[in-house]
Short mmCIF file of C-alpha atoms in Angstrom, two decimals:
data_model
loop_
_atom_site.label_atom_id
_atom_site.label_comp_id
_atom_site.label_asym_id
_atom_site.label_seq_id
_atom_site.Cartn_x
_atom_site.Cartn_y
_atom_site.Cartn_z
CA UNK A 11 20.32 -4.36 -38.19
CA UNK A 12 18.52 -1.16 -39.12
CA UNK A 13 16.18 0.74 -36.80
CA UNK A 14 13.21 -0.47 -38.84
CA UNK A 15 14.30 -4.09 -38.43
CA UNK A 16 14.71 -3.62 -34.68
CA UNK A 17 11.20 -2.18 -34.38
CA UNK A 18 9.79 -5.02 -36.47
CA UNK A 19 11.59 -7.61 -34.32
CA UNK A 20 10.31 -6.02 -31.12
CA UNK A 21 6.76 -5.85 -32.47
CA UNK A 22 6.90 -9.53 -33.51
CA UNK A 23 8.09 -10.52 -30.03
CA UNK A 24 5.31 -8.47 -28.43
CA UNK A 25 2.66 -10.13 -30.60
CA UNK A 26 4.02 -13.56 -29.68
CA UNK A 27 3.83 -12.61 -26.01
CA UNK A 28 0.23 -11.46 -26.39
CA UNK A 29 -0.70 -14.66 -28.19
CA UNK A 30 0.96 -16.76 -25.48
CA UNK A 31 -1.05 -14.94 -22.85
CA UNK A 32 -4.33 -15.54 -24.65
CA UNK A 33 -3.49 -19.24 -24.80
CA UNK A 34 -3.63 -19.37 -21.03
CA UNK A 35 -7.11 -18.12 -20.08
CA UNK A 36 -6.44 -19.02 -16.45
CA UNK A 37 -4.31 -15.89 -16.25
CA UNK A 38 -7.32 -13.80 -17.19
CA UNK A 39 -9.28 -15.34 -14.32
CA UNK A 40 -6.59 -14.43 -11.81
CA UNK A 41 -6.19 -10.92 -13.22
CA UNK A 42 -9.95 -10.33 -13.30
CA UNK A 43 -10.56 -11.39 -9.72
CA UNK A 44 -7.50 -9.48 -8.54
CA UNK A 45 -8.72 -6.31 -10.24
CA UNK A 46 -12.21 -6.53 -8.73
CA UNK A 47 -10.70 -7.23 -5.33
CA UNK A 48 -8.50 -4.13 -5.48
CA UNK A 49 -11.41 -1.97 -6.67
CA UNK A 50 -13.54 -3.21 -3.79
CA UNK A 51 -10.72 -2.45 -1.36
CA UNK A 52 -10.52 1.15 -2.55
CA UNK A 53 -14.30 1.61 -2.29
CA UNK A 54 -14.45 0.15 1.21
CA UNK A 55 -11.65 2.44 2.36
CA UNK A 56 -13.75 5.53 1.55
CA UNK A 57 -15.18 7.34 4.61
CA UNK A 58 -18.70 7.02 3.20
CA UNK A 59 -18.39 3.21 3.39
CA UNK A 60 -18.01 3.19 7.18
CA UNK A 61 -20.91 3.59 9.60
CA UNK A 62 -18.87 6.04 11.69
CA UNK A 63 -17.92 8.17 8.69
CA UNK A 64 -14.21 7.49 9.18
CA UNK A 65 -12.00 5.80 6.62
CA UNK A 66 -11.45 2.08 7.11
CA UNK A 67 -7.88 0.81 7.30
CA UNK A 68 -6.48 -0.82 4.19
CA UNK A 69 -6.04 -4.23 5.77
CA UNK A 70 -9.66 -4.44 6.95
CA UNK A 71 -10.93 -3.22 3.59
CA UNK A 72 -8.69 -5.67 1.72
CA UNK A 73 -9.75 -8.59 3.90
CA UNK A 74 -13.47 -7.80 3.49
CA UNK A 75 -13.19 -7.21 -0.26
CA UNK A 76 -11.28 -10.45 -0.77
CA UNK A 77 -13.76 -12.42 1.31
CA UNK A 78 -16.66 -10.93 -0.65
CA UNK A 79 -15.19 -11.37 -4.13
CA UNK A 80 -14.02 -14.89 -3.33
CA UNK A 81 -17.42 -15.51 -1.66
CA UNK A 82 -15.71 -16.98 1.36
CA UNK A 83 -17.52 -15.25 4.22
CA UNK A 84 -14.76 -14.70 6.76
CA UNK A 85 -15.08 -11.27 8.40
CA UNK A 86 -12.92 -9.21 10.74
CA UNK A 87 -15.65 -6.65 11.52
CA UNK A 88 -19.38 -6.90 12.10
CA UNK A 89 -20.86 -6.34 8.64
CA UNK A 90 -23.95 -4.44 9.80
CA UNK A 91 -22.28 -2.51 12.63
CA UNK A 92 -19.12 -1.41 10.80
CA UNK A 93 -20.29 -0.72 7.26
CA UNK A 94 -22.76 1.95 6.21
CA UNK A 95 -25.52 1.34 3.67
CA UNK A 96 -23.02 2.27 0.96
CA UNK A 97 -20.45 -0.12 2.39
CA UNK A 98 -22.97 -2.94 2.61
CA UNK A 99 -23.96 -2.22 -0.97
CA UNK A 100 -20.33 -2.51 -2.04
CA UNK A 101 -20.01 -5.83 -0.20
CA UNK A 102 -23.22 -7.08 -1.82
CA UNK A 103 -22.00 -6.01 -5.26
CA UNK A 104 -18.66 -7.75 -4.74
CA UNK A 105 -20.47 -10.93 -3.70
CA UNK A 106 -22.65 -10.85 -6.80
CA UNK A 107 -19.76 -10.12 -9.14
CA UNK A 108 -17.58 -12.75 -7.47
CA UNK A 109 -20.22 -15.47 -7.58
CA UNK A 110 -21.24 -14.65 -11.13
CA UNK A 111 -17.61 -14.56 -12.21
CA UNK A 112 -16.82 -17.92 -10.61
CA UNK A 113 -19.79 -19.69 -12.21
CA UNK A 114 -19.25 -18.06 -15.61
CA UNK A 115 -15.50 -18.37 -15.90
CA UNK A 116 -15.40 -21.90 -14.50
CA UNK A 117 -18.16 -22.98 -16.91
CA UNK A 118 -16.39 -21.39 -19.87
CA UNK A 119 -13.06 -22.94 -18.89
CA UNK A 120 -14.75 -26.31 -18.55
CA UNK A 121 -16.29 -25.86 -21.99
CA UNK A 122 -12.93 -24.85 -23.44
CA UNK A 123 -11.19 -27.86 -21.90
CA UNK A 124 -13.76 -30.40 -23.07
CA UNK A 125 -13.79 -29.03 -26.61
CA UNK A 126 -9.99 -28.98 -26.69
CA UNK A 127 -9.84 -32.56 -25.50
CA UNK A 128 -12.62 -33.52 -27.89
CA UNK A 129 -10.46 -32.39 -30.79
CA UNK A 130 -7.31 -34.06 -29.49
CA UNK A 131 -8.71 -37.31 -28.15
CA UNK A 132 -11.81 -38.10 -30.15
CA UNK A 133 -12.34 -41.63 -28.91
CA UNK A 134 -12.19 -40.90 -25.18
CA UNK A 135 -13.67 -37.45 -24.98
CA UNK A 136 -15.98 -36.80 -27.90
CA UNK A 137 -19.06 -38.30 -26.24
CA UNK A 138 -18.53 -36.32 -23.07
CA UNK A 139 -17.92 -33.16 -25.08
CA UNK A 140 -21.31 -33.43 -26.74
CA UNK A 141 -23.17 -34.14 -23.52
CA UNK A 142 -21.29 -31.61 -21.44
CA UNK A 143 -21.33 -28.82 -24.05
CA UNK A 144 -23.05 -25.71 -22.77
CA UNK A 145 -23.46 -24.06 -26.12
CA UNK A 146 -21.87 -20.80 -27.14
CA UNK A 147 -20.35 -18.28 -24.76
CA UNK A 148 -23.42 -16.09 -24.97
CA UNK A 149 -25.61 -18.99 -23.94
CA UNK A 150 -23.46 -19.64 -20.88
CA UNK A 151 -23.50 -15.99 -19.86
CA UNK A 152 -27.25 -15.62 -20.28
CA UNK A 153 -27.87 -18.91 -18.53
CA UNK A 154 -25.80 -17.98 -15.48
CA UNK A 155 -27.42 -14.54 -15.23
CA UNK A 156 -30.98 -15.85 -15.54
CA UNK A 157 -30.39 -18.74 -13.15
CA UNK A 158 -28.76 -16.50 -10.56
CA UNK A 159 -31.47 -13.85 -10.68
CA UNK A 160 -34.34 -16.35 -10.55
CA UNK A 161 -32.99 -18.27 -7.55
CA UNK A 162 -32.04 -15.08 -5.72
CA UNK A 163 -35.43 -13.50 -6.42
CA UNK A 164 -37.38 -16.51 -5.15
CA UNK A 165 -35.20 -16.76 -2.04
CA UNK A 166 -35.48 -13.03 -1.38
CA UNK A 167 -39.27 -13.20 -1.74
CA UNK A 168 -39.52 -16.02 0.82
CA UNK A 169 -37.20 -14.31 3.29
CA UNK A 170 -38.87 -10.91 2.88
CA UNK A 171 -42.27 -12.36 3.60
CA UNK A 172 -40.96 -14.09 6.73
CA UNK A 173 -39.10 -11.06 8.08
CA UNK A 174 -42.11 -8.80 7.50
CA UNK A 175 -44.93 -11.09 8.60
CA UNK A 176 -43.40 -12.92 11.56
CA UNK A 177 -40.67 -10.62 12.87
CA UNK A 178 -42.46 -7.31 12.31
CA UNK A 179 -39.79 -5.75 10.13
CA UNK A 180 -40.93 -2.78 7.99
CA UNK A 181 -41.42 -3.79 4.38
CA UNK A 182 -38.39 -1.83 3.16
CA UNK A 183 -36.13 -3.30 5.83
CA UNK A 184 -37.52 -6.80 5.29
CA UNK A 185 -36.90 -6.51 1.55
CA UNK A 186 -33.34 -5.33 2.14
CA UNK A 187 -32.65 -8.21 4.52
CA UNK A 188 -34.23 -10.67 2.12
CA UNK A 189 -32.26 -9.52 -0.91
CA UNK A 190 -28.93 -9.32 0.92
CA UNK A 191 -29.16 -12.78 2.44
CA UNK A 192 -30.56 -14.31 -0.75
CA UNK A 193 -27.60 -13.02 -2.79
CA UNK A 194 -25.19 -14.06 -0.05
CA UNK A 195 -26.74 -17.54 0.17
CA UNK A 196 -26.88 -18.34 -3.56
CA UNK A 197 -23.32 -17.17 -4.02
CA UNK A 198 -22.23 -19.16 -0.96
CA UNK A 199 -20.69 -16.04 0.58
CA UNK A 200 -21.84 -16.50 4.18
CA UNK A 201 -22.14 -12.75 4.84
CA UNK A 202 -25.00 -11.87 7.19
CA UNK A 203 -26.37 -8.61 8.53
CA UNK A 204 -26.69 -10.07 12.02
CA UNK A 205 -23.84 -10.20 14.52
CA UNK A 206 -24.56 -13.87 15.28
CA UNK A 207 -24.90 -14.91 11.62
CA UNK A 208 -28.18 -16.90 11.62
CA UNK A 209 -28.10 -18.22 15.18
CA UNK A 210 -31.23 -16.27 16.13
CA UNK A 211 -33.12 -18.16 13.40
CA UNK A 212 -31.72 -21.61 14.21
CA UNK A 213 -35.17 -23.14 14.80
CA UNK A 214 -37.06 -21.18 12.13
CA UNK A 215 -37.49 -23.36 9.03
CA UNK A 216 -38.97 -20.45 7.03
CA UNK A 217 -35.60 -18.69 7.22
CA UNK A 218 -33.17 -21.60 7.30
CA UNK A 219 -34.64 -23.80 4.56
CA UNK A 220 -34.83 -21.14 1.81
CA UNK A 221 -31.23 -20.22 2.57
CA UNK A 222 -30.19 -23.90 2.44
CA UNK A 223 -31.98 -24.33 -0.89
CA UNK A 224 -30.23 -21.26 -2.30
CA UNK A 225 -26.72 -22.22 -1.27
CA UNK A 226 -27.17 -25.82 -2.38
CA UNK A 227 -28.28 -24.70 -5.85
CA UNK A 228 -25.38 -22.29 -6.06
CA UNK A 229 -22.99 -24.92 -4.77
CA UNK A 230 -23.94 -27.59 -7.31
CA UNK A 231 -22.61 -25.55 -10.20
CA UNK A 232 -24.08 -24.19 -13.40
CA UNK A 233 -23.27 -27.22 -15.63
CA UNK A 234 -25.20 -29.53 -13.30
CA UNK A 235 -28.16 -27.17 -12.90
CA UNK A 236 -28.25 -26.57 -16.64
CA UNK A 237 -28.37 -30.30 -17.30
CA UNK A 238 -31.07 -30.83 -14.68
CA UNK A 239 -33.23 -28.23 -16.43
CA UNK A 240 -32.57 -29.85 -19.81
CA UNK A 241 -33.47 -33.26 -18.42
CA UNK A 242 -36.66 -31.90 -16.85
CA UNK A 243 -37.70 -30.52 -20.23
CA UNK A 244 -36.99 -33.85 -21.94
CA UNK A 245 -34.04 -32.50 -23.93
CA UNK A 246 -31.47 -34.85 -22.36
CA UNK A 247 -31.83 -38.63 -22.43
CA UNK A 248 -29.17 -39.50 -19.89
CA UNK A 249 -27.05 -37.81 -17.25
CA UNK A 250 -23.44 -37.00 -18.05
CA UNK A 251 -20.71 -38.50 -15.93
CA UNK A 252 -19.97 -35.12 -14.36
CA UNK A 253 -23.57 -34.63 -13.25
CA UNK A 254 -23.91 -38.16 -11.90
CA UNK A 255 -20.71 -37.86 -9.87
CA UNK A 256 -21.63 -34.42 -8.55
CA UNK A 257 -25.17 -35.26 -7.49
CA UNK A 258 -24.35 -38.61 -5.92
CA UNK A 259 -21.28 -37.40 -4.02
CA UNK A 260 -22.92 -34.14 -2.96
CA UNK A 261 -25.97 -36.01 -1.68
CA UNK A 262 -23.93 -38.63 0.16
CA UNK A 263 -21.78 -36.03 1.91
CA UNK A 264 -24.88 -34.01 2.81
CA UNK A 265 -26.50 -37.01 4.49
CA UNK A 266 -23.34 -38.16 6.26
CA UNK A 267 -22.43 -34.63 7.38
CA UNK A 268 -25.88 -33.95 8.76
CA UNK A 269 -26.05 -37.25 10.64
CA UNK A 270 -22.55 -36.86 12.09
CA UNK A 271 -23.01 -33.26 13.25
CA UNK A 272 -26.47 -33.91 14.70
CA UNK A 273 -25.39 -37.05 16.54
CA UNK A 274 -22.24 -35.53 18.05
CA UNK A 275 -23.82 -32.21 19.04
CA UNK A 276 -27.19 -33.61 20.19
CA UNK A 277 -26.58 -33.08 23.91
CA UNK A 278 -24.06 -30.23 23.67
CA UNK A 279 -25.62 -27.35 25.67
CA UNK A 280 -23.59 -24.82 23.70
CA UNK A 281 -25.04 -25.92 20.33
CA UNK A 282 -27.97 -28.31 19.77
CA UNK A 283 -28.58 -29.28 23.38
CA UNK A 284 -30.63 -26.16 24.13
CA UNK A 285 -33.23 -26.88 21.43
CA UNK A 286 -36.21 -29.18 21.32
CA UNK A 287 -36.40 -32.26 19.11
CA UNK A 288 -37.48 -30.42 15.97
CA UNK A 289 -35.04 -27.59 16.58
CA UNK A 290 -32.16 -30.04 16.98
CA UNK A 291 -32.99 -31.70 13.67
CA UNK A 292 -33.25 -28.40 11.82
CA UNK A 293 -30.10 -26.88 13.34
CA UNK A 294 -28.19 -30.12 12.82
CA UNK A 295 -29.30 -30.25 9.20
CA UNK A 296 -28.29 -26.63 8.62
CA UNK A 297 -24.93 -27.05 10.32
CA UNK A 298 -24.26 -30.26 8.42
CA UNK A 299 -25.01 -28.65 5.06
CA UNK A 300 -23.35 -25.27 5.54
CA UNK A 301 -19.65 -26.24 5.91
CA UNK A 302 -19.35 -27.51 2.34
CA UNK A 303 -20.85 -24.45 0.75
CA UNK A 304 -22.33 -21.46 2.50
CA UNK A 305 -20.36 -20.28 5.51
CA UNK A 306 -23.48 -19.42 7.51
CA UNK A 307 -23.87 -20.87 11.00
CA UNK A 308 -27.02 -21.33 13.07
CA UNK A 309 -25.13 -22.46 16.20
CA UNK A 310 -21.98 -21.12 17.85
CA UNK A 311 -19.07 -22.63 15.91
CA UNK A 312 -16.71 -21.98 18.82
CA UNK A 313 -18.81 -24.30 21.02
CA UNK A 314 -18.66 -27.30 18.70
CA UNK A 315 -17.01 -30.50 19.89
CA UNK A 316 -13.53 -31.25 18.60
CA UNK A 317 -14.89 -34.17 16.57
CA UNK A 318 -17.42 -31.90 14.90
CA UNK A 319 -14.71 -29.38 14.07
CA UNK A 320 -12.68 -32.15 12.44
CA UNK A 321 -15.67 -33.30 10.39
CA UNK A 322 -16.36 -29.70 9.44
CA UNK A 323 -12.76 -29.31 8.30
CA UNK A 324 -13.14 -32.29 5.97
CA UNK A 325 -16.44 -31.01 4.57
CA UNK A 326 -15.04 -27.51 4.01
CA UNK A 327 -11.97 -28.91 2.26
CA UNK A 328 -14.09 -31.00 -0.12
CA UNK A 329 -16.51 -28.15 -0.87
CA UNK A 330 -19.23 -28.18 -3.53
CA UNK A 331 -19.62 -28.78 -7.24
CA UNK A 332 -17.38 -27.64 -10.06
CA UNK A 333 -18.28 -24.31 -11.73
CA UNK A 334 -20.38 -23.45 -8.68
CA UNK A 335 -20.07 -20.77 -6.05
CA UNK A 336 -18.89 -23.15 -3.33
CA UNK A 337 -15.21 -23.50 -2.44
CA UNK A 338 -12.95 -26.46 -1.72
CA UNK A 339 -11.33 -28.97 -4.05
CA UNK A 340 -14.85 -29.85 -5.33
CA UNK A 341 -16.84 -33.04 -4.88
CA UNK A 342 -15.91 -34.34 -8.33
CA UNK A 343 -12.21 -34.20 -7.48
CA UNK A 344 -12.84 -36.02 -4.21
CA UNK A 345 -14.96 -38.69 -5.90
CA UNK A 346 -12.50 -39.24 -8.73
CA UNK A 347 -9.64 -39.87 -6.31
CA UNK A 348 -11.85 -42.27 -4.36
CA UNK A 349 -12.50 -44.26 -7.55
CA UNK A 350 -8.79 -44.22 -8.38
CA UNK A 351 -7.98 -45.64 -4.95
CA UNK A 352 -10.70 -48.28 -5.32
CA UNK A 353 -9.34 -49.38 -8.70
CA UNK A 354 -5.82 -49.57 -7.29
CA UNK A 355 -6.98 -51.65 -4.32
CA UNK A 356 -8.75 -54.03 -6.69
CA UNK A 357 -5.65 -54.26 -8.88
CA UNK A 358 -7.49 -52.96 -11.95
CA UNK A 359 -5.31 -51.23 -14.58
CA UNK A 360 -8.00 -48.69 -15.50
CA UNK A 361 -10.59 -46.67 -13.58
CA UNK A 362 -14.21 -47.13 -14.66
CA UNK A 363 -17.08 -44.98 -13.42
CA UNK A 364 -20.67 -45.55 -14.54
CA UNK A 365 -19.73 -47.39 -17.76
CA UNK A 366 -17.08 -44.81 -18.61
CA UNK A 367 -13.29 -45.07 -18.55
CA UNK A 368 -11.50 -42.29 -16.72
CA UNK A 369 -8.50 -40.87 -18.64
CA UNK A 370 -5.18 -41.13 -16.83
CA UNK A 371 -4.63 -37.41 -17.26
CA UNK A 372 -7.58 -36.77 -14.97
CA UNK A 373 -5.91 -38.88 -12.23
CA UNK A 374 -2.90 -36.59 -12.18
CA UNK A 375 -4.97 -33.41 -12.38
CA UNK A 376 -7.17 -34.42 -9.43
CA UNK A 377 -4.15 -35.45 -7.39
CA UNK A 378 -2.41 -32.15 -8.16
CA UNK A 379 -5.42 -30.10 -7.07
CA UNK A 380 -5.77 -32.02 -3.80
CA UNK A 381 -2.08 -31.93 -2.89
CA UNK A 382 -1.92 -28.27 -3.85
CA UNK A 383 -4.78 -27.54 -1.45
CA UNK A 384 -3.17 -29.56 1.32
CA UNK A 385 0.13 -27.76 0.83
CA UNK A 386 -1.55 -24.35 0.92
CA UNK A 387 -3.45 -25.14 4.11
CA UNK A 388 -0.39 -26.64 5.79
CA UNK A 389 1.73 -23.59 4.96
CA UNK A 390 -0.93 -21.15 6.19
CA UNK A 391 -1.53 -23.15 9.38
CA UNK A 392 2.18 -23.28 10.16
CA UNK A 393 2.57 -19.54 9.59
CA UNK A 394 -0.44 -18.72 11.80
CA UNK A 395 0.87 -20.96 14.57
CA UNK A 396 4.13 -19.03 14.53
CA UNK A 397 2.45 -15.61 14.45
CA UNK A 398 -0.41 -16.19 16.92
CA UNK A 399 -0.94 -17.79 20.33
CA UNK A 400 -3.97 -19.80 19.22
CA UNK A 401 -4.19 -23.60 19.38
CA UNK A 402 -3.69 -25.92 16.43
CA UNK A 403 -7.37 -26.86 16.09
CA UNK A 404 -8.49 -23.20 15.94
CA UNK A 405 -5.76 -22.18 13.49
CA UNK A 406 -6.28 -25.22 11.27
CA UNK A 407 -10.01 -24.56 11.20
CA UNK A 408 -9.38 -20.96 10.17
CA UNK A 409 -7.02 -21.97 7.36
CA UNK A 410 -9.33 -24.64 5.97
CA UNK A 411 -12.25 -22.24 6.23
CA UNK A 412 -10.39 -19.57 4.28
CA UNK A 413 -9.59 -22.16 1.61
CA UNK A 414 -13.16 -23.40 1.43
CA UNK A 415 -16.20 -22.01 3.16
CA UNK A 416 -15.86 -19.15 5.64
CA UNK A 417 -16.90 -20.49 9.03
CA UNK A 418 -14.86 -19.37 12.03
CA UNK A 419 -14.41 -20.28 15.67
CA UNK A 420 -14.21 -16.55 16.44
CA UNK A 421 -10.51 -15.77 16.15
CA UNK A 422 -10.51 -14.03 12.75
CA UNK A 423 -10.75 -10.50 14.13
CA UNK A 424 -8.09 -11.26 16.76
CA UNK A 425 -5.43 -12.18 14.22
CA UNK A 426 -2.58 -9.71 13.63
CA UNK A 427 -2.35 -7.92 10.30
CA UNK A 428 0.19 -10.45 9.04
CA UNK A 429 -2.17 -13.29 9.94
CA UNK A 430 -5.07 -11.62 8.15
CA UNK A 431 -2.94 -11.13 5.05
CA UNK A 432 -2.10 -14.84 5.11
CA UNK A 433 -5.82 -15.62 5.09
CA UNK A 434 -6.29 -13.15 2.23
CA UNK A 435 -3.82 -15.15 0.17
CA UNK A 436 -5.50 -18.42 1.15
CA UNK A 437 -8.98 -17.10 0.29
CA UNK A 438 -7.87 -15.85 -3.10
CA UNK A 439 -5.81 -18.93 -3.95
CA UNK A 440 -8.38 -21.34 -2.55
CA UNK A 441 -11.17 -19.89 -4.65
CA UNK A 442 -9.35 -19.10 -7.89
CA UNK A 443 -6.65 -21.76 -7.62
CA UNK A 444 -8.49 -25.06 -8.15
CA UNK A 445 -10.40 -23.99 -11.27
CA UNK A 446 -7.43 -22.25 -12.88
CA UNK A 447 -5.01 -25.02 -11.95
CA UNK A 448 -7.27 -27.77 -13.27
CA UNK A 449 -7.97 -25.96 -16.54
CA UNK A 450 -4.31 -25.01 -17.00
CA UNK A 451 -3.22 -28.62 -16.49
CA UNK A 452 -5.80 -29.86 -18.98
CA UNK A 453 -4.93 -27.25 -21.61
CA UNK A 454 -1.19 -27.91 -21.22
CA UNK A 455 -1.64 -31.60 -21.99
CA UNK A 456 0.79 -32.57 -24.75
CA UNK A 457 2.14 -35.70 -26.35
CA UNK A 458 5.68 -36.78 -25.55
CA UNK A 459 7.63 -38.15 -28.52
CA UNK A 460 9.94 -40.29 -26.42
CA UNK A 461 9.98 -41.94 -23.02
CA UNK A 462 12.64 -42.93 -20.50
CA UNK A 463 13.47 -46.39 -19.09
CA UNK A 464 11.02 -47.50 -16.39
CA UNK A 465 12.13 -48.13 -12.80
CA UNK A 466 9.81 -48.74 -9.84
CA UNK A 467 10.72 -47.26 -6.44
CA UNK A 468 9.44 -48.71 -3.16
CA UNK A 469 6.03 -47.31 -2.20
CA UNK A 470 4.85 -47.35 1.41
#
């Protein structure tokens, strides 16, 4: 083989490698988020980013950058006390980029998957492809940007007016607080500029309710919000299956979570017991809504009853809507598995949801996402139990929170460096993992030209 032939062979192999990479867009999601996370780490390590003027250690900067980009909300330092105005600006920018990236990339991957399936399985997926289609890439990008800015602006306006009029904050400071918490709320980041998160505003509906509205809208996901707007304008005749599942499951979990938390914590002097009737209802509502999306807390999480912590773990693990800024396995995944179980209990060969048949591939994808999340949380919990002296309930709560939302019982800053790095991995995998795993599984779907003899093992 001549030198020219060797060069040509190498170039052909390189082009095949590049094409294989572009066929797996999930890799671009991981690489993009990883790059932004590393850039944020470098910026937060600069002396100008710290309030004291000293450089921040790499592990603290990495943890904060990961939490911001993955819009998780776990912190190892007080955001307002440790970071300077520049540092807080970096955190705010990472939150905005992370939330925008999650909504955009997840929406585009969902669009890619549905169009791919629409071409390969016309009978089962073509109708859903038409109803779920979000238009061209440019339309998705513009839609996410406009939606994000509008919701954040309205939330910031409401919070600014409250901070300035009722709490006597100067207009500039009130505007800063309003913008920061509006961006943090819509992107479900859970970062606050107060050492007690939002506990000081637990009974103030003019602060709590705008924040709840923002993180619920962000947590529902862009495809659902886009369809709601289309339906309101009369451009959509019926809801898609995805939107119906998301809205119904999200609403049911919101009601059940609020009732459970409020009932259990009603007389707890460390949480709701110190408030009046109206304050208990508001704080219970906020604390019941926050675990699945935002990561804010209006009561001391460390004072919650064990039963409430368990309920919160479940809500954090489930999370919010697909292609939204909330974490978790997503409410659609949870609902789909519930319907699969119901069909199996009834002895039905197929799963039907709202006059639609659920493809069997979706069963396996949902099961893979859930078991992958369980395995990640189990591994992280086991490692933290070995490395730290904390109890199982506190460590489990921390692991689930890193995977989903960002609430904490107060042990995050007491973890050793190895423990914090474990949570960094969980935050990154928990936020990027479900969407990339689900899309990769869907795009890898292929027909098998032969099958093996069937044999049924004993189950149960």
